[in-house]
Amino acid sequence: MSINGIDVYKKSKDAVVIVQSVYNFNSEFNNISSGFFVSKDGYIVTCAHSVKNYDVFLGNGFLSPDQILVTAFNVNGKGKSKVFNANLIGVDGALDVAVIKINVTNQTFLDFGVSRDVEPGSIVYTIGFTLLRDVSSFTAGTMRDNNWSTDLYPFETLFVSNSSFPGNSGGPVLNSKGQIIGMVSFTLDQNEFFNDVADNAAGCVSQFMMERVVKEMIETKVKKVKSFIGIKKSKLNISKTHIYENE
């Protein structure tokens, strides 16, 4: 059953968190992003680039943060916010998906929907945090493409018209039932690389690609990187890395 945008916001706001990656050797690498609970006991989905910093000038590899800090809201339904140290559970750099965990027992969480059921033109919602603000940014927009891919990026990707800001990466894309149909991964510059997609769209990992990977990470508690190949997509406003497989 569909619900209105106000109810989608009320349903999702306590399931969304601020994710901070802290690098003690150089604060310029510190990163602020969003994430969302997928279980009441503290499993959180966010972007891989939020918790593993890739830089071509530092050996073409991933840097692990010294700390991953999560700010959660209405913790265990008791109305208070709290900052937690998070554990990294698993990372898939090819999809730009990571799972982290904090110690909670009864947290509001989001269920997965079906991204392929949301047709272009349908209303979709995004929610996340902008840099260090502790007030979430909630936007309504439309699905522009629910099954985009190319030979260079062969992963089923969603494009939505919702405005996206620094810090929104890792926030969920929600359908009219308040279910997860994707996760914000990147925004587009006006360039020819995505000339088949309208300007200012947000690129999102689809539920179809993400849900199975997330559940496998949670079940297996994967932590190690097996291999990766670095590719810097200069025409996106972030650097993404492929392929980074879990062991």
PDB file of N, CA and C in Angstrom, residues 56-107:
ATOM      1  N   VAL A  56      44.551   7.689  -6.218  1.00  0.00           N
ATOM      2  CA  VAL A  56      45.512   7.246  -7.219  1.00  0.00           C
ATOM      3  C   VAL A  56      46.946   7.625  -6.844  1.00  0.00           C
ATOM      4  N   PHE A  57      47.109   8.634  -5.983  1.00  0.00           N
ATOM      5  CA  PHE A  57      48.442   9.076  -5.599  1.00  0.00           C
ATOM      6  C   PHE A  57      49.029   8.274  -4.445  1.00  0.00           C
ATOM      7  N   LEU A  58      48.254   7.367  -3.866  1.00  0.00           N
ATOM      8  CA  LEU A  58      48.735   6.586  -2.733  1.00  0.00           C
ATOM      9  C   LEU A  58      48.730   5.103  -3.068  1.00  0.00           C
ATOM     10  N   GLY A  59      49.365   4.761  -4.177  1.00  0.00           N
ATOM     11  CA  GLY A  59      49.565   3.358  -4.499  1.00  0.00           C
ATOM     12  C   GLY A  59      48.388   2.691  -5.171  1.00  0.00           C
ATOM     13  N   ASN A  60      47.465   3.466  -5.724  1.00  0.00           N
ATOM     14  CA  ASN A  60      46.320   2.887  -6.435  1.00  0.00           C
ATOM     15  C   ASN A  60      45.556   1.873  -5.587  1.00  0.00           C
ATOM     16  N   GLY A  61      45.371   2.168  -4.336  1.00  0.00           N
ATOM     17  CA  GLY A  61      44.696   1.199  -3.476  1.00  0.00           C
ATOM     18  C   GLY A  61      43.783   1.859  -2.471  1.00  0.00           C
ATOM     19  N   PHE A  62      43.162   1.041  -1.649  1.00  0.00           N
ATOM     20  CA  PHE A  62      42.256   1.527  -0.634  1.00  0.00           C
ATOM     21  C   PHE A  62      43.001   1.862   0.644  1.00  0.00           C
ATOM     22  N   LEU A  63      42.580   2.923   1.281  1.00  0.00           N
ATOM     23  CA  LEU A  63      43.046   3.274   2.615  1.00  0.00           C
ATOM     24  C   LEU A  63      41.929   2.970   3.596  1.00  0.00           C
ATOM     25  N   SER A  64      42.246   2.263   4.665  1.00  0.00           N
ATOM     26  CA  SER A  64      41.243   1.981   5.683  1.00  0.00           C
ATOM     27  C   SER A  64      41.258   3.085   6.726  1.00  0.00           C
ATOM     28  N   PRO A  65      40.101   3.608   7.105  1.00  0.00           N
ATOM     29  CA  PRO A  65      40.073   4.658   8.123  1.00  0.00           C
ATOM     30  C   PRO A  65      40.473   4.115   9.490  1.00  0.00           C
ATOM     31  N   ASP A  66      40.960   4.998  10.342  1.00  0.00           N
ATOM     32  CA  ASP A  66      41.285   4.600  11.713  1.00  0.00           C
ATOM     33  C   ASP A  66      40.024   4.394  12.538  1.00  0.00           C
ATOM     34  N   GLN A  67      38.990   5.123  12.209  1.00  0.00           N
ATOM     35  CA  GLN A  67      37.698   4.980  12.884  1.00  0.00           C
ATOM     36  C   GLN A  67      36.570   5.177  11.893  1.00  0.00           C
ATOM     37  N   ILE A  68      35.496   4.449  12.091  1.00  0.00           N
ATOM     38  CA  ILE A  68      34.233   4.734  11.405  1.00  0.00           C
ATOM     39  C   ILE A  68      33.238   5.091  12.494  1.00  0.00           C
ATOM     40  N   LEU A  69      32.804   6.337  12.493  1.00  0.00           N
ATOM     41  CA  LEU A  69      31.873   6.819  13.508  1.00  0.00           C
ATOM     42  C   LEU A  69      30.480   6.930  12.903  1.00  0.00           C
ATOM     43  N   VAL A  70      29.490   6.460  13.628  1.00  0.00           N
ATOM     44  CA  VAL A  70      28.097   6.516  13.181  1.00  0.00           C
ATOM     45  C   VAL A  70      27.281   7.308  14.192  1.00  0.00           C
ATOM     46  N   THR A  71      26.588   8.326  13.710  1.00  0.00           N
ATOM     47  CA  THR A  71      25.623   9.039  14.545  1.00  0.00           C
ATOM     48  C   THR A  71      24.240   8.507  14.219  1.00  0.00           C
ATOM     49  N   ALA A  72      23.626   7.863  15.214  1.00  0.00           N
ATOM     50  CA  ALA A  72      22.279   7.299  15.060  1.00  0.00           C
ATOM     51  C   ALA A  72      21.293   8.135  15.864  1.00  0.00           C
ATOM     52  N   PHE A  73      20.042   8.102  15.429  1.00  0.00           N
ATOM     53  CA  PHE A  73      19.018   8.946  16.024  1.00  0.00           C
ATOM     54  C   PHE A  73      17.885   8.087  16.578  1.00  0.00           C
ATOM     55  N   ASN A  74      17.238   8.605  17.645  1.00  0.00           N
ATOM     56  CA  ASN A  74      16.177   7.854  18.332  1.00  0.00           C
ATOM     57  C   ASN A  74      16.656   6.416  18.591  1.00  0.00           C
ATOM     58  N   VAL A  75      17.820   6.318  19.228  1.00  0.00           N
ATOM     59  CA  VAL A  75      18.483   5.027  19.422  1.00  0.00           C
ATOM     60  C   VAL A  75      17.612   4.089  20.238  1.00  0.00           C
ATOM     61  N   ASN A  76      17.377   2.905  19.694  1.00  0.00           N
ATOM     62  CA  ASN A  76      16.534   1.883  20.332  1.00  0.00           C
ATOM     63  C   ASN A  76      15.155   2.404  20.707  1.00  0.00           C
ATOM     64  N   GLY A  77      14.708   3.421  19.957  1.00  0.00           N
ATOM     65  CA  GLY A  77      13.374   3.959  20.182  1.00  0.00           C
ATOM     66  C   GLY A  77      13.229   4.792  21.434  1.00  0.00           C
ATOM     67  N   LYS A  78      14.365   5.260  22.011  1.00  0.00           N
ATOM     68  CA  LYS A  78      14.320   5.991  23.279  1.00  0.00           C
ATOM     69  C   LYS A  78      14.480   7.489  23.109  1.00  0.00           C
ATOM     70  N   GLY A  79      14.470   7.970  21.870  1.00  0.00           N
ATOM     71  CA  GLY A  79      14.406   9.401  21.618  1.00  0.00           C
ATOM     72  C   GLY A  79      15.714  10.155  21.630  1.00  0.00           C
ATOM     73  N   LYS A  80      16.849   9.486  21.878  1.00  0.00           N
ATOM     74  CA  LYS A  80      18.128  10.185  21.952  1.00  0.00           C
ATOM     75  C   LYS A  80      19.050   9.764  20.814  1.00  0.00           C
ATOM     76  N   SER A  81      19.938  10.699  20.433  1.00  0.00           N
ATOM     77  CA  SER A  81      20.956  10.383  19.440  1.00  0.00           C
ATOM     78  C   SER A  81      22.245   9.987  20.154  1.00  0.00           C
ATOM     79  N   LYS A  82      23.116   9.260  19.439  1.00  0.00           N
ATOM     80  CA  LYS A  82      24.360   8.785  20.034  1.00  0.00           C
ATOM     81  C   LYS A  82      25.370   8.522  18.932  1.00  0.00           C
ATOM     82  N   VAL A  83      26.658   8.775  19.231  1.00  0.00           N
ATOM     83  CA  VAL A  83      27.735   8.467  18.301  1.00  0.00           C
ATOM     84  C   VAL A  83      28.363   7.132  18.701  1.00  0.00           C
ATOM     85  N   PHE A  84      28.475   6.231  17.727  1.00  0.00           N
ATOM     86  CA  PHE A  84      29.009   4.892  17.950  1.00  0.00           C
ATOM     87  C   PHE A  84      30.282   4.696  17.135  1.00  0.00           C
ATOM     88  N   ASN A  85      31.184   3.851  17.634  1.00  0.00           N
ATOM     89  CA  ASN A  85      32.243   3.286  16.816  1.00  0.00           C
ATOM     90  C   ASN A  85      31.665   2.109  16.051  1.00  0.00           C
ATOM     91  N   ALA A  86      31.813   2.100  14.730  1.00  0.00           N
ATOM     92  CA  ALA A  86      31.238   1.035  13.908  1.00  0.00           C
ATOM     93  C   ALA A  86      32.309   0.048  13.497  1.00  0.00           C
ATOM     94  N   ASN A  87      31.902  -1.196  13.321  1.00  0.00           N
ATOM     95  CA  ASN A  87      32.761  -2.233  12.767  1.00  0.00           C
ATOM     96  C   ASN A  87      32.450  -2.407  11.294  1.00  0.00           C
ATOM     97  N   LEU A  88      33.495  -2.545  10.479  1.00  0.00           N
ATOM     98  CA  LEU A  88      33.313  -2.802   9.056  1.00  0.00           C
ATOM     99  C   LEU A  88      33.057  -4.291   8.857  1.00  0.00           C
ATOM    100  N   ILE A  89      31.926  -4.626   8.251  1.00  0.00           N
ATOM    101  CA  ILE A  89      31.539  -6.024   8.034  1.00  0.00           C
ATOM    102  C   ILE A  89      31.956  -6.504   6.652  1.00  0.00           C
ATOM    103  N   GLY A  90      31.713  -5.722   5.624  1.00  0.00           N
ATOM    104  CA  GLY A  90      32.055  -6.139   4.269  1.00  0.00           C
ATOM    105  C   GLY A  90      32.011  -4.973   3.301  1.00  0.00           C
ATOM    106  N   VAL A  91      32.769  -5.103   2.210  1.00  0.00           N
ATOM    107  CA  VAL A  91      32.846  -4.056   1.191  1.00  0.00           C
ATOM    108  C   VAL A  91      32.819  -4.691  -0.185  1.00  0.00           C
ATOM    109  N   ASP A  92      32.033  -4.137  -1.078  1.00  0.00           N
ATOM    110  CA  ASP A  92      32.068  -4.505  -2.489  1.00  0.00           C
ATOM    111  C   ASP A  92      32.300  -3.222  -3.277  1.00  0.00           C
ATOM    112  N   GLY A  93      33.565  -2.986  -3.660  1.00  0.00           N
ATOM    113  CA  GLY A  93      33.903  -1.745  -4.351  1.00  0.00           C
ATOM    114  C   GLY A  93      33.355  -1.659  -5.750  1.00  0.00           C
ATOM    115  N   ALA A  94      33.112  -2.815  -6.383  1.00  0.00           N
ATOM    116  CA  ALA A  94      32.544  -2.801  -7.731  1.00  0.00           C
ATOM    117  C   ALA A  94      31.154  -2.192  -7.727  1.00  0.00           C
ATOM    118  N   LEU A  95      30.369  -2.543  -6.721  1.00  0.00           N
ATOM    119  CA  LEU A  95      29.009  -2.012  -6.619  1.00  0.00           C
ATOM    120  C   LEU A  95      28.952  -0.722  -5.804  1.00  0.00           C
ATOM    121  N   ASP A  96      30.050  -0.388  -5.113  1.00  0.00           N
ATOM    122  CA  ASP A  96      30.078   0.746  -4.188  1.00  0.00           C
ATOM    123  C   ASP A  96      29.138   0.509  -3.006  1.00  0.00           C
ATOM    124  N   VAL A  97      29.185  -0.691  -2.451  1.00  0.00           N
ATOM    125  CA  VAL A  97      28.328  -1.080  -1.329  1.00  0.00           C
ATOM    126  C   VAL A  97      29.191  -1.548  -0.162  1.00  0.00           C
ATOM    127  N   ALA A  98      28.870  -1.088   1.038  1.00  0.00           N
ATOM    128  CA  ALA A  98      29.538  -1.562   2.246  1.00  0.00           C
ATOM    129  C   ALA A  98      28.507  -1.794   3.335  1.00  0.00           C
ATOM    130  N   VAL A  99      28.829  -2.707   4.247  1.00  0.00           N
ATOM    131  CA  VAL A  99      28.005  -2.956   5.429  1.00  0.00           C
ATOM    132  C   VAL A  99      28.867  -2.718   6.661  1.00  0.00           C
ATOM    133  N   ILE A 100      28.350  -1.941   7.587  1.00  0.00           N
ATOM    134  CA  ILE A 100      28.990  -1.703   8.871  1.00  0.00           C
ATOM    135  C   ILE A 100      27.997  -2.043   9.975  1.00  0.00           C
ATOM    136  N   LYS A 101      28.470  -2.127  11.226  1.00  0.00           N
ATOM    137  CA  LYS A 101      27.567  -2.510  12.312  1.00  0.00           C
ATOM    138  C   LYS A 101      27.882  -1.725  13.575  1.00  0.00           C
ATOM    139  N   ILE A 102      26.818  -1.358  14.299  1.00  0.00           N
ATOM    140  CA  ILE A 102      26.956  -0.770  15.621  1.00  0.00           C
ATOM    141  C   ILE A 102      26.132  -1.585  16.612  1.00  0.00           C
ATOM    142  N   ASN A 103      26.348  -1.321  17.886  1.00  0.00           N
ATOM    143  CA  ASN A 103      25.720  -2.107  18.947  1.00  0.00           C
ATOM    144  C   ASN A 103      24.400  -1.484  19.391  1.00  0.00           C
ATOM    145  N   VAL A 104      23.323  -1.852  18.717  1.00  0.00           N
ATOM    146  CA  VAL A 104      21.966  -1.485  19.132  1.00  0.00           C
ATOM    147  C   VAL A 104      21.116  -2.749  19.115  1.00  0.00           C
ATOM    148  N   THR A 105      19.953  -2.681  19.735  1.00  0.00           N
ATOM    149  CA  THR A 105      19.129  -3.889  19.856  1.00  0.00           C
ATOM    150  C   THR A 105      17.719  -3.739  19.310  1.00  0.00           C
ATOM    151  N   ASN A 106      17.242  -2.508  19.172  1.00  0.00           N
ATOM    152  CA  ASN A 106      15.846  -2.334  18.752  1.00  0.00           C
ATOM    153  C   ASN A 106      15.702  -1.067  17.918  1.00  0.00           C
ATOM    154  N   GLN A 107      16.533  -0.971  16.870  1.00  0.00           N
ATOM    155  CA  GLN A 107      16.582   0.248  16.070  1.00  0.00           C
ATOM    156  C   GLN A 107      15.581   0.190  14.911  1.00  0.00           C
TER     157      GLN A 107
END
